[in-house]
Amino acid sequence: MMAEWRTYAVEDFIPFTPEVYFRMIERTNEAQWPLQFFALAGGATVVVLILSGRVRPALAVLSAAWFWSGGAFLIHRYADLNWAGVYFGWAYFAQGVILLGLAVAPWTPGGDRMARALDPRWLGLAVATGGVLLWPGITALAGGGWARAEVVGLLPDPTAVATLGILLMALKGWRLWAASVIPLLWCGVTALMLRVLEAPWAALPLASAVLVVAGMVWSAVARAPAAADD
Amino acid sequence: MKNEHRISRRGALKWMGTGLATVALYSPVPAAPDKGKALLKPIPSTGEKLPVIGLGTWRTFNVGDDRELMLARTEVVKAFFDEGGGMVDCSPMYGSARELMGFAFRRMDVPDTLFSAEKVWTRDGGKTREQVAESSELWGIERFDLMQVHNLVAWEAHLETLKEMKEAGEVRYIGITTSHGRRHGEMERIMERGGIDFVQLTYNITHRAVEERLLPLAREAGIAVIANRPYDGGSLIRGLKDGHPVPDWAVEAFDCKDWADFLLKFIVSHPAVTCAIPATTRVEHLRENMAAGRGELPDADLRRRMIRHVESI
Ligand SMILES: NC(=O)c1ccc[n+]([C@@H]2O[C@H](COP(=O)([O-])OP(=O)(O)OC[C@H]3O[C@@H](n4cnc5c(N)ncnc54)[C@H](OP(=O)(O)O)[C@@H]3O)[C@@H](O)[C@H]2O)c1
């Protein structure tokens, strides 16, 4: 059995060519135009809401990003290419439910401002900004044009990366860990897929995930000024 | 394999039944007269002959509903039959590849030479017929020539149903597949039990484990062999094409035209191998691959030399 496992490579699980995948991104963007602007504005709004301590509405808006990218991209389009797409889509819905649950459940989100001093939430802000604002630029420049820009809320990668940053800013304790599991897993899955597809930014989802996990550990150890109650 | 003198297989099946059609196929004919005679090899269980180069569809034909790419892949399918192609190998695992076959066939006459090879790929052993029906609807053909159990998934149940379907004339041949050298022991046991016409396995100049047991067993048991991953997924031919000329002695010995010719002829010259099924997204590659299905085949000595040469690169 062990010997058999060694015969598997990541590419055995990627049943399409780079051309097909990136054209699918392009066609999704065409079909959803001009939603990109609303999605970008939505992403920026979430970051601003968190910065101003309004965690619940931020998480509610963020949950919509997961429902949309899971349904409109993973299930509606990507699943045509990869049978696993449906399961990925369901995982995105599950994350949407988790975020929505946190947005409405009876707990007391902390609303304190971010400390000026070093704080794991700054790391969260950096990753969130990267996911919302830089991701479209990076994917457009490295991927062959603005038609291939990946925007938070519409496509799964920037949604997962931005979410990780936002969660690190908004939550701590078990809620932070529980809400981060699916986005972290996705960052791993997509990093492997992008590597097979030879995308120049393949390492970025993983790098973002590593940064956020470091921030989560830091948050747990240092008991930094609370962003939210446990 | 457009040839006026040849009785169309599908036409013959319609009018004369399988027996006569098989007889018609016994006569080897020039596939593309201006390009040379196509090399054909018999399926041991019936003697029906197949062109030695077929067409794979993994990855290459999974283009979703991207119309531009669907049309581009249709050109590959058309070129394949224009070159006298026979076997097309597909699977429910290959995303939208089955839909692509249907899309292509709606844009051309389904060629007489088509030898449709599909797979059953579901852990649910009770879903054999359902999946076969789904595939034939997607391809837009009435029945498949060959139905294989993909990667031996739930093979016992599927094979049982497939045998019934073959007896009822719902499929012409049945088989099993594996790849990457996986589960050869189990494959061997199934081959020894008998009752299958085809096995599909990975065989290429750098992956020759099947020469030990499976290929000799296939010969002995009268089972046709489809060689998958002839280019090791593409890396093999890309590596060789990148700055390495084909050796002069191969050009002299069998008029070797290029690396496609070299690698594919190595595979199909094994006496147990019936055909190889390279996959491609590009018409020019398809034509190179199909050209390897014509001309002389290397003998055993030459095959050894070919191995040494590739290993030395
Ligand atoms: N378990 C199973 O049942 C199983 C497992 C594996 C494979 N298979 C079957 O076997 C078929 C073949 O295996 P495969 O597709 O994995 O690998 P393959 O045929 O060894 O390689 C396909 C790759 O080779 C490239 N290629 C093809 N012709 C070329 C040429 N003349 N020059 C340069 N590059 C060329 C193609 O790229 P371009 O598009 O650029 O030409 C493609 O990337 C599959 O498609 C599938 O039908 C079955």
XYZ file of C-alpha atoms and ligand atoms in Angstrom:
591
model
C 0.000 0.000 0.000
C 2.794 2.414 0.948
C 4.511 1.597 -2.313
C 1.313 2.371 -4.187
C 0.929 5.737 -2.479
C 4.368 6.735 -3.608
C 3.200 6.444 -7.205
C 0.712 9.303 -6.735
C 1.719 12.821 -7.617
C -0.302 16.004 -7.152
C -0.807 16.293 -10.905
C -2.727 13.007 -10.878
C -5.453 14.901 -9.036
C -5.566 17.919 -11.357
C -7.650 16.784 -14.326
C -7.282 19.931 -16.468
C -4.580 22.020 -18.095
C -3.517 25.530 -16.974
C -5.073 27.009 -20.109
C -8.479 25.614 -19.206
C -8.371 26.779 -15.582
C -7.201 30.319 -16.251
C -9.614 30.731 -19.121
C -12.318 29.665 -16.699
C -11.263 32.500 -14.365
C -11.394 34.837 -17.341
C -14.831 33.656 -18.409
C -16.123 33.912 -14.837
C -14.917 37.511 -14.711
C -16.589 38.270 -18.020
C -19.862 36.736 -16.892
C -19.824 38.580 -13.560
C -18.676 41.974 -14.786
C -19.005 44.570 -13.186
C -19.543 42.738 -9.901
C -15.787 42.981 -9.347
C -16.124 46.592 -8.215
C -18.859 45.791 -5.720
C -16.889 42.817 -4.444
C -13.763 44.929 -3.991
C -15.783 47.608 -2.210
C -17.359 44.898 -0.057
C -13.937 43.503 0.865
C -12.601 46.914 1.758
C -15.739 47.602 3.799
C -15.212 44.426 5.811
C -11.674 45.513 6.695
C -12.874 48.989 7.686
C -15.710 47.521 9.774
C -13.261 45.332 11.662
C -10.881 48.254 12.172
C -13.727 50.219 13.673
C -14.659 47.342 15.938
C -17.884 46.262 14.191
C -17.204 42.576 14.015
C -20.716 41.186 13.488
C -21.647 43.064 10.316
C -18.153 42.395 8.975
C -18.537 38.637 9.452
C -22.004 38.704 7.883
C -20.675 40.403 4.739
C -17.718 38.018 4.686
C -20.033 35.009 4.822
C -21.667 36.209 1.599
C -18.234 36.066 -0.078
C -17.986 32.361 0.788
C -21.491 31.541 -0.366
C -20.946 33.357 -3.644
C -17.492 32.031 -4.538
C -18.492 28.517 -3.437
C -21.732 28.512 -5.414
C -21.053 30.647 -8.470
C -17.509 29.466 -9.062
C -16.736 26.135 -7.383
C -20.069 24.398 -7.859
C -21.426 26.151 -10.928
C -18.190 26.207 -12.961
C -15.172 24.474 -11.446
C -17.085 21.255 -10.729
C -17.440 20.786 -14.511
C -13.711 20.191 -14.635
C -13.145 18.393 -11.367
C -15.568 16.090 -9.570
C -14.057 17.262 -6.267
C -15.336 20.761 -7.055
C -18.724 19.960 -5.577
C -17.150 18.989 -2.261
C -15.003 22.106 -2.301
C -18.169 24.106 -2.941
C -19.879 22.502 0.056
C -16.858 23.327 2.213
C -17.234 26.948 1.099
C -20.906 26.892 2.079
C -19.963 25.406 5.448
C -17.524 28.267 5.986
C -20.270 30.721 5.039
C -22.491 29.161 7.691
C -19.720 29.339 10.303
C -19.154 33.031 9.590
C -22.854 33.782 9.561
C -23.226 31.842 12.816
C -20.507 33.950 14.419
C -22.200 37.075 13.093
C -25.505 36.313 14.791
C -24.658 33.989 17.715
C -24.892 35.277 21.261
C -21.320 36.129 22.193
C -19.590 39.398 22.816
C -17.199 40.458 20.148
C -14.490 42.718 21.484
C -14.553 46.123 19.933
C -11.278 47.533 21.132
C -9.079 49.463 18.770
C -5.910 47.909 17.500
C -2.928 48.720 19.686
C -0.260 50.873 18.218
C 2.366 48.530 19.496
C 3.108 45.174 17.900
C -0.023 43.085 17.842
C -0.900 39.914 15.856
C -3.820 41.804 14.410
C -1.437 43.923 12.371
C -0.369 40.728 10.706
C -4.048 40.051 10.055
C -4.449 43.505 8.541
C -1.487 42.899 6.244
C -2.866 39.564 4.998
C -6.402 40.941 4.652
C -5.162 43.912 2.649
C -3.117 41.536 0.504
C -6.161 39.350 -0.142
C -8.518 42.207 -0.914
C -6.375 44.807 -2.657
C -3.182 43.146 -3.870
C -4.558 39.792 -5.049
C -6.335 41.112 -8.144
C -3.189 42.977 -9.162
C -0.852 40.057 -8.566
C -3.008 37.567 -10.448
C -3.576 40.019 -13.306
C 0.092 40.921 -13.694
C 1.448 37.403 -13.290
C -1.480 35.663 -14.935
C -1.728 37.450 -18.254
C -4.045 40.448 -18.011
C -6.817 42.113 -16.040
C -9.378 39.651 -17.353
C -7.682 37.098 -15.092
C -7.694 39.279 -11.962
C -8.997 37.301 -9.009
C -11.243 39.332 -6.745
C -12.310 38.558 -3.181
C -15.856 37.296 -2.886
C -16.020 36.127 -6.491
C -13.182 33.617 -6.588
C -12.062 31.189 -3.925
C -8.370 32.053 -3.457
C -8.542 35.748 -2.546
C -11.652 34.975 -0.489
C -9.749 32.441 1.626
C -6.650 34.622 2.011
C -8.546 37.796 2.879
C -10.748 35.865 5.306
C -7.748 34.494 7.181
C -6.409 38.021 7.670
C -9.800 39.346 8.708
C -10.366 36.528 11.184
C -6.979 37.172 12.769
C -8.046 40.780 13.248
C -11.539 39.972 14.488
C -11.372 36.864 16.611
C -9.239 35.026 19.091
C -9.254 31.836 21.105
C -11.218 28.820 19.894
C -13.430 30.875 17.602
C -10.402 32.056 15.675
C -9.105 28.505 15.256
C -12.477 27.009 14.385
C -13.273 29.663 11.784
C -9.824 29.359 10.214
C -9.774 25.628 9.515
C -11.514 25.666 6.111
C -9.679 28.743 4.746
C -6.364 27.240 5.897
C -7.146 23.919 4.215
C -8.149 25.695 1.035
C -4.869 27.625 0.999
C -3.051 24.282 1.083
C -5.210 22.751 -1.661
C -4.986 25.727 -3.950
C -1.244 26.166 -3.436
C -0.698 22.594 -4.637
C -3.041 23.073 -7.577
C -1.454 26.381 -8.594
C 1.963 24.762 -8.433
C 0.879 22.065 -10.881
C -0.655 24.774 -13.074
C 2.690 26.596 -12.890
C 1.154 29.829 -11.617
C 3.959 32.183 -10.531
C 2.020 33.101 -7.359
C 1.491 29.469 -6.307
C 3.377 29.952 -3.036
C 1.342 32.971 -1.905
C -1.724 31.180 -0.471
C 0.587 28.982 1.558
C 2.714 31.931 2.665
C -0.453 33.758 3.761
C -1.604 30.697 5.676
C 1.769 30.360 7.410
C 1.711 34.042 8.399
C -1.785 33.726 9.795
C -1.004 30.557 11.745
C 2.020 32.346 13.191
C -0.311 35.190 14.150
C -2.778 32.764 15.694
C -0.065 31.177 17.813
C 1.217 34.600 18.759
C -2.295 35.678 19.698
C -2.763 32.584 21.843
C 0.609 32.847 23.574
C 0.893 36.563 24.123
C -2.732 37.120 24.998
C -2.495 40.324 23.084
C -5.044 43.080 23.770
C -8.321 41.348 23.110
C -10.026 41.838 19.811
C -12.788 39.593 20.953
C -13.832 37.642 23.994
C -13.254 33.965 24.218
C -9.412 5.437 -42.513
C -11.622 6.734 -45.253
C -11.625 3.966 -47.813
C -14.306 3.283 -50.327
C -13.425 -0.385 -50.684
C -13.862 -1.018 -47.054
C -17.169 -2.076 -45.567
C -18.051 0.423 -42.856
C -18.066 -1.279 -39.507
C -21.138 0.470 -38.233
C -22.968 0.034 -41.501
C -22.064 -3.613 -41.546
C -23.210 -4.091 -38.006
C -26.532 -2.613 -38.961
C -27.053 -4.792 -42.002
C -25.221 -7.980 -41.413
C -24.644 -8.439 -37.717
C -21.437 -8.680 -35.841
C -20.150 -11.832 -37.509
C -19.921 -10.462 -41.018
C -18.684 -7.119 -39.808
C -15.796 -8.816 -38.111
C -14.908 -10.612 -41.301
C -14.909 -7.309 -43.129
C -12.430 -5.936 -40.627
C -9.982 -8.753 -41.136
C -8.721 -7.199 -44.328
C -5.969 -4.697 -43.624
C -6.354 -1.656 -45.813
C -4.288 1.402 -46.501
C -5.573 3.920 -43.960
C -4.516 7.109 -45.608
C -3.263 6.101 -49.031
C -0.920 9.036 -49.496
C 0.613 8.630 -46.066
C 1.369 4.936 -46.078
C -0.265 1.881 -44.691
C -1.637 2.071 -41.156
C -0.273 -0.537 -38.794
C -3.094 -2.656 -37.434
C -3.024 -5.238 -34.676
C -5.659 -7.833 -33.869
C -7.752 -8.003 -30.730
C -6.921 -11.571 -29.688
C -10.444 -12.522 -28.609
C -11.968 -11.863 -32.061
C -9.211 -11.093 -34.533
C -10.736 -7.679 -35.279
C -7.933 -5.309 -36.148
C -7.225 -1.936 -34.615
C -4.907 0.903 -35.653
C -1.971 0.801 -33.236
C -2.245 4.468 -32.299
C -5.373 5.577 -30.475
C -6.287 8.761 -28.644
C -6.354 9.439 -24.888
C -8.514 12.178 -23.388
C -7.338 12.652 -19.757
C -6.743 16.349 -19.016
C -6.567 17.299 -22.684
C -10.303 17.034 -23.429
C -11.565 18.363 -20.101
C -12.419 21.899 -21.167
C -15.757 22.443 -19.412
C -18.166 24.582 -21.418
C -15.416 26.731 -22.933
C -16.700 26.883 -26.484
C -13.494 28.104 -28.042
C -11.556 25.195 -26.535
C -14.337 22.749 -27.368
C -14.033 23.741 -31.007
C -10.242 23.497 -30.851
C -10.427 19.962 -29.390
C -12.991 19.046 -32.047
C -10.287 19.778 -34.598
C -8.042 17.271 -32.793
C -10.789 14.648 -32.994
C -11.343 15.385 -36.689
C -7.606 15.170 -37.403
C -7.469 11.877 -35.536
C -10.026 10.279 -37.826
C -8.621 12.019 -40.845
C -5.366 10.206 -40.023
C -7.159 6.881 -39.841
C -7.583 6.802 -36.054
C -9.584 4.119 -34.278
C -9.624 3.936 -30.492
C -10.640 6.916 -28.369
C -10.288 6.260 -24.646
C -12.320 8.243 -22.139
C -13.698 8.012 -18.599
C -16.336 9.545 -16.329
C -13.331 10.629 -14.248
C -12.125 13.007 -16.978
C -14.388 15.956 -16.196
C -16.158 17.099 -19.341
C -14.243 14.852 -21.785
C -17.314 12.719 -22.500
C -19.373 15.828 -23.296
C -16.553 16.925 -25.591
C -16.788 13.677 -27.553
C -20.518 14.267 -28.027
C -19.868 17.880 -29.036
C -17.262 16.779 -31.602
C -19.464 14.019 -33.024
C -22.319 16.480 -33.552
C -19.959 18.388 -35.825
C -18.844 15.470 -37.976
C -20.090 12.147 -39.213
C -19.285 9.579 -36.577
C -16.499 7.784 -38.420
C -16.738 4.098 -39.229
C -13.295 3.553 -37.830
C -14.236 4.786 -34.344
C -13.485 2.250 -31.657
C -15.090 3.836 -28.598
C -13.443 2.881 -25.316
C -15.151 4.101 -22.151
C -14.881 3.241 -18.488
C -17.029 2.577 -15.502
C -15.782 4.567 -12.554
C -17.947 4.437 -9.479
C -17.546 2.730 -6.129
C -21.183 1.736 -6.331
C -21.075 -1.690 -7.965
C -24.803 -1.446 -8.703
C -24.438 1.576 -10.960
C -22.691 -0.044 -13.934
C -25.573 0.164 -16.375
C -26.554 3.625 -15.233
C -23.076 4.977 -15.861
C -22.709 3.240 -19.213
C -26.051 4.720 -20.299
C -24.999 8.170 -19.122
C -21.740 7.912 -21.070
C -23.389 6.761 -24.268
C -25.796 9.658 -24.042
C -22.926 12.097 -23.552
C -20.949 10.680 -26.470
C -24.115 10.489 -28.527
C -23.494 6.907 -29.606
C -25.664 3.868 -29.184
C -23.155 1.506 -27.709
C -19.508 1.344 -26.818
C -17.021 -0.949 -28.432
C -15.117 -1.373 -25.204
C -16.180 -0.801 -21.597
C -13.440 -0.966 -18.978
C -13.485 -0.925 -15.192
C -11.431 2.147 -14.369
C -8.574 1.554 -11.926
C -10.229 -1.672 -10.768
C -12.795 0.328 -8.756
C -15.467 -2.110 -7.511
C -14.300 -4.387 -10.292
C -16.031 -7.569 -9.213
C -19.530 -6.151 -9.372
C -18.873 -4.075 -12.484
C -17.286 -6.943 -14.394
C -20.190 -9.199 -13.605
C -22.658 -6.706 -15.072
C -20.383 -5.946 -18.003
C -20.196 -9.627 -18.855
C -23.996 -9.745 -18.941
C -24.064 -6.655 -21.108
C -21.542 -8.158 -23.493
C -23.594 -11.325 -23.785
C -26.652 -9.225 -24.540
C -24.715 -7.327 -27.216
C -24.906 -4.034 -25.299
C -21.135 -3.666 -25.414
C -18.694 -5.435 -27.713
C -15.647 -5.899 -25.503
C -14.900 -5.548 -21.817
C -11.742 -4.881 -19.858
C -9.994 -3.421 -16.842
C -7.517 -0.584 -16.393
C -4.741 0.538 -14.141
C -1.844 2.958 -14.528
C 1.433 4.131 -13.004
C 2.320 0.530 -12.156
C -0.406 0.282 -9.508
C -2.122 -2.920 -8.356
C -0.400 -5.237 -10.786
C -0.906 -8.251 -8.517
C -4.659 -7.812 -8.539
C -4.640 -7.155 -12.279
C -2.795 -10.402 -12.799
C -5.354 -12.362 -10.780
C -8.228 -10.892 -12.792
C -6.455 -11.699 -16.055
C -5.906 -15.260 -14.903
C -9.618 -15.677 -14.102
C -10.396 -14.928 -17.745
C -13.488 -13.415 -19.303
C -11.988 -10.054 -20.279
C -10.931 -8.911 -23.747
C -8.735 -5.939 -22.857
C -6.373 -4.681 -20.187
C -5.124 -1.128 -20.056
C -1.898 -0.356 -18.231
C 1.046 2.016 -18.236
C 3.803 1.020 -20.604
C 6.438 3.290 -22.091
C 10.176 3.241 -22.684
C 10.933 4.414 -19.135
C 8.195 2.402 -17.368
C 8.553 -1.219 -18.350
C 7.570 -3.132 -15.208
C 4.687 -4.776 -17.101
C 7.182 -6.583 -19.342
C 7.866 -8.937 -16.440
C 4.483 -10.521 -15.909
C 1.481 -8.676 -17.257
C 2.478 -8.473 -20.914
C 3.520 -12.134 -21.184
C 0.334 -13.103 -19.362
C -1.774 -11.023 -21.756
C -0.247 -12.862 -24.702
C -0.770 -16.206 -23.117
C -4.361 -15.460 -22.117
C -5.257 -13.799 -25.432
C -6.024 -10.388 -23.943
C -5.558 -7.176 -25.900
C -3.325 -4.546 -24.283
C -3.825 -0.782 -24.365
C -0.716 1.145 -23.306
C -1.584 4.351 -21.443
C 0.739 7.238 -20.521
C 2.947 6.524 -23.552
C 4.797 9.799 -22.931
C 4.718 9.426 -19.163
C 2.089 12.141 -19.015
C 4.046 14.364 -21.436
C 7.266 14.928 -19.492
C 9.080 12.165 -21.381
C 8.556 13.512 -24.884
C 8.941 17.138 -23.820
C 12.291 16.302 -22.202
C 13.523 14.440 -25.276
C 12.319 17.035 -27.766
C 14.151 19.676 -25.785
C 17.504 19.671 -27.529
C 17.928 15.954 -28.266
C 17.819 14.823 -31.893
C 16.523 11.329 -32.670
C 19.557 9.065 -33.214
C 20.724 8.475 -36.790
C 20.649 4.693 -36.389
C 16.919 4.881 -35.651
C 16.388 6.946 -38.792
C 18.316 4.351 -40.782
C 16.685 1.341 -39.172
C 13.011 2.257 -39.351
C 12.938 5.706 -40.886
C 12.297 7.210 -37.466
C 10.828 10.633 -38.040
C 10.807 12.207 -34.573
C 10.522 11.411 -30.874
C 6.821 10.652 -31.150
C 7.697 8.022 -33.747
C 10.527 6.680 -31.592
C 8.551 6.443 -28.334
C 5.283 5.149 -29.774
C 6.892 2.607 -32.083
C 8.846 1.292 -29.111
C 5.567 0.631 -27.307
C 3.510 -0.862 -30.104
C 6.347 -3.055 -31.316
C 6.024 -5.114 -28.149
C 4.262 -8.260 -29.363
C 1.692 -8.154 -26.556
C 0.684 -4.519 -27.059
C -2.346 -3.834 -29.231
C -2.311 -0.038 -29.200
C -0.999 3.052 -27.443
C -3.225 6.021 -26.628
C -1.309 9.322 -26.439
C -3.402 12.349 -25.484
C -2.911 15.796 -26.946
C -4.526 19.204 -27.175
C -2.777 20.041 -30.441
C -3.450 19.014 -34.013
C 0.244 19.105 -34.968
C 1.097 16.739 -32.110
C -1.812 14.517 -33.069
C -0.452 14.240 -36.616
C 3.019 13.396 -35.317
C 1.539 10.728 -33.074
C -0.567 9.236 -35.845
C 2.404 9.110 -38.177
C 3.991 6.692 -35.701
C 1.216 4.268 -36.589
C 2.640 3.798 -40.070
C 5.837 2.343 -41.450
C 8.260 -0.236 -40.059
C 8.371 -1.406 -36.460
C 11.677 -1.975 -34.645
C 12.689 -5.569 -33.862
C 13.739 -6.909 -30.464
C 17.428 -5.951 -30.852
C 16.551 -2.487 -31.919
C 14.125 -2.124 -29.029
C 16.939 -2.911 -26.583
C 19.100 -0.308 -28.247
C 16.268 2.220 -27.995
C 16.030 1.617 -24.246
C 19.777 2.033 -23.784
C 19.713 5.220 -25.767
C 16.913 6.854 -23.793
C 18.494 5.732 -20.527
C 21.749 7.343 -21.571
C 20.136 10.745 -22.088
N -6.188 4.323 -15.151
C -6.450 4.621 -16.403
O -7.373 4.080 -16.970
C -5.603 5.608 -17.131
C -4.564 6.257 -16.474
C -3.757 7.131 -17.190
C -4.036 7.372 -18.534
N -5.084 6.763 -19.157
C -5.397 7.007 -20.582
O -4.188 7.089 -21.302
C -4.129 8.310 -22.012
C -2.707 8.771 -22.189
O -2.071 9.067 -20.959
P -1.823 10.561 -20.452
O -2.773 11.473 -21.128
O -1.825 10.537 -18.980
O -0.319 10.889 -20.890
P 0.496 10.874 -22.262
O -0.372 10.522 -23.404
O 1.700 10.080 -21.982
O 0.949 12.392 -22.387
C 0.056 13.408 -22.710
C 0.875 14.680 -22.841
O 1.805 14.523 -23.899
C 1.834 15.680 -24.695
N 2.012 15.268 -26.097
C 1.220 14.442 -26.822
N 1.709 14.269 -28.051
C 2.836 15.015 -28.130
C 3.792 15.252 -29.146
N 3.692 14.671 -30.333
N 4.809 16.082 -28.859
C 4.931 16.656 -27.657
N 4.065 16.470 -26.656
C 3.023 15.657 -26.888
C 0.508 16.350 -24.513
O 0.673 17.751 -24.551
P 0.045 18.612 -25.773
O -1.375 18.793 -25.415
O 0.848 19.860 -25.753
O 0.247 17.809 -27.017
C 0.067 15.896 -23.121
O 0.424 16.857 -22.160
C -4.981 9.234 -21.160
O -5.350 10.401 -21.843
C -6.114 8.326 -20.792
O -7.040 8.225 -21.858
C -5.860 5.868 -18.474
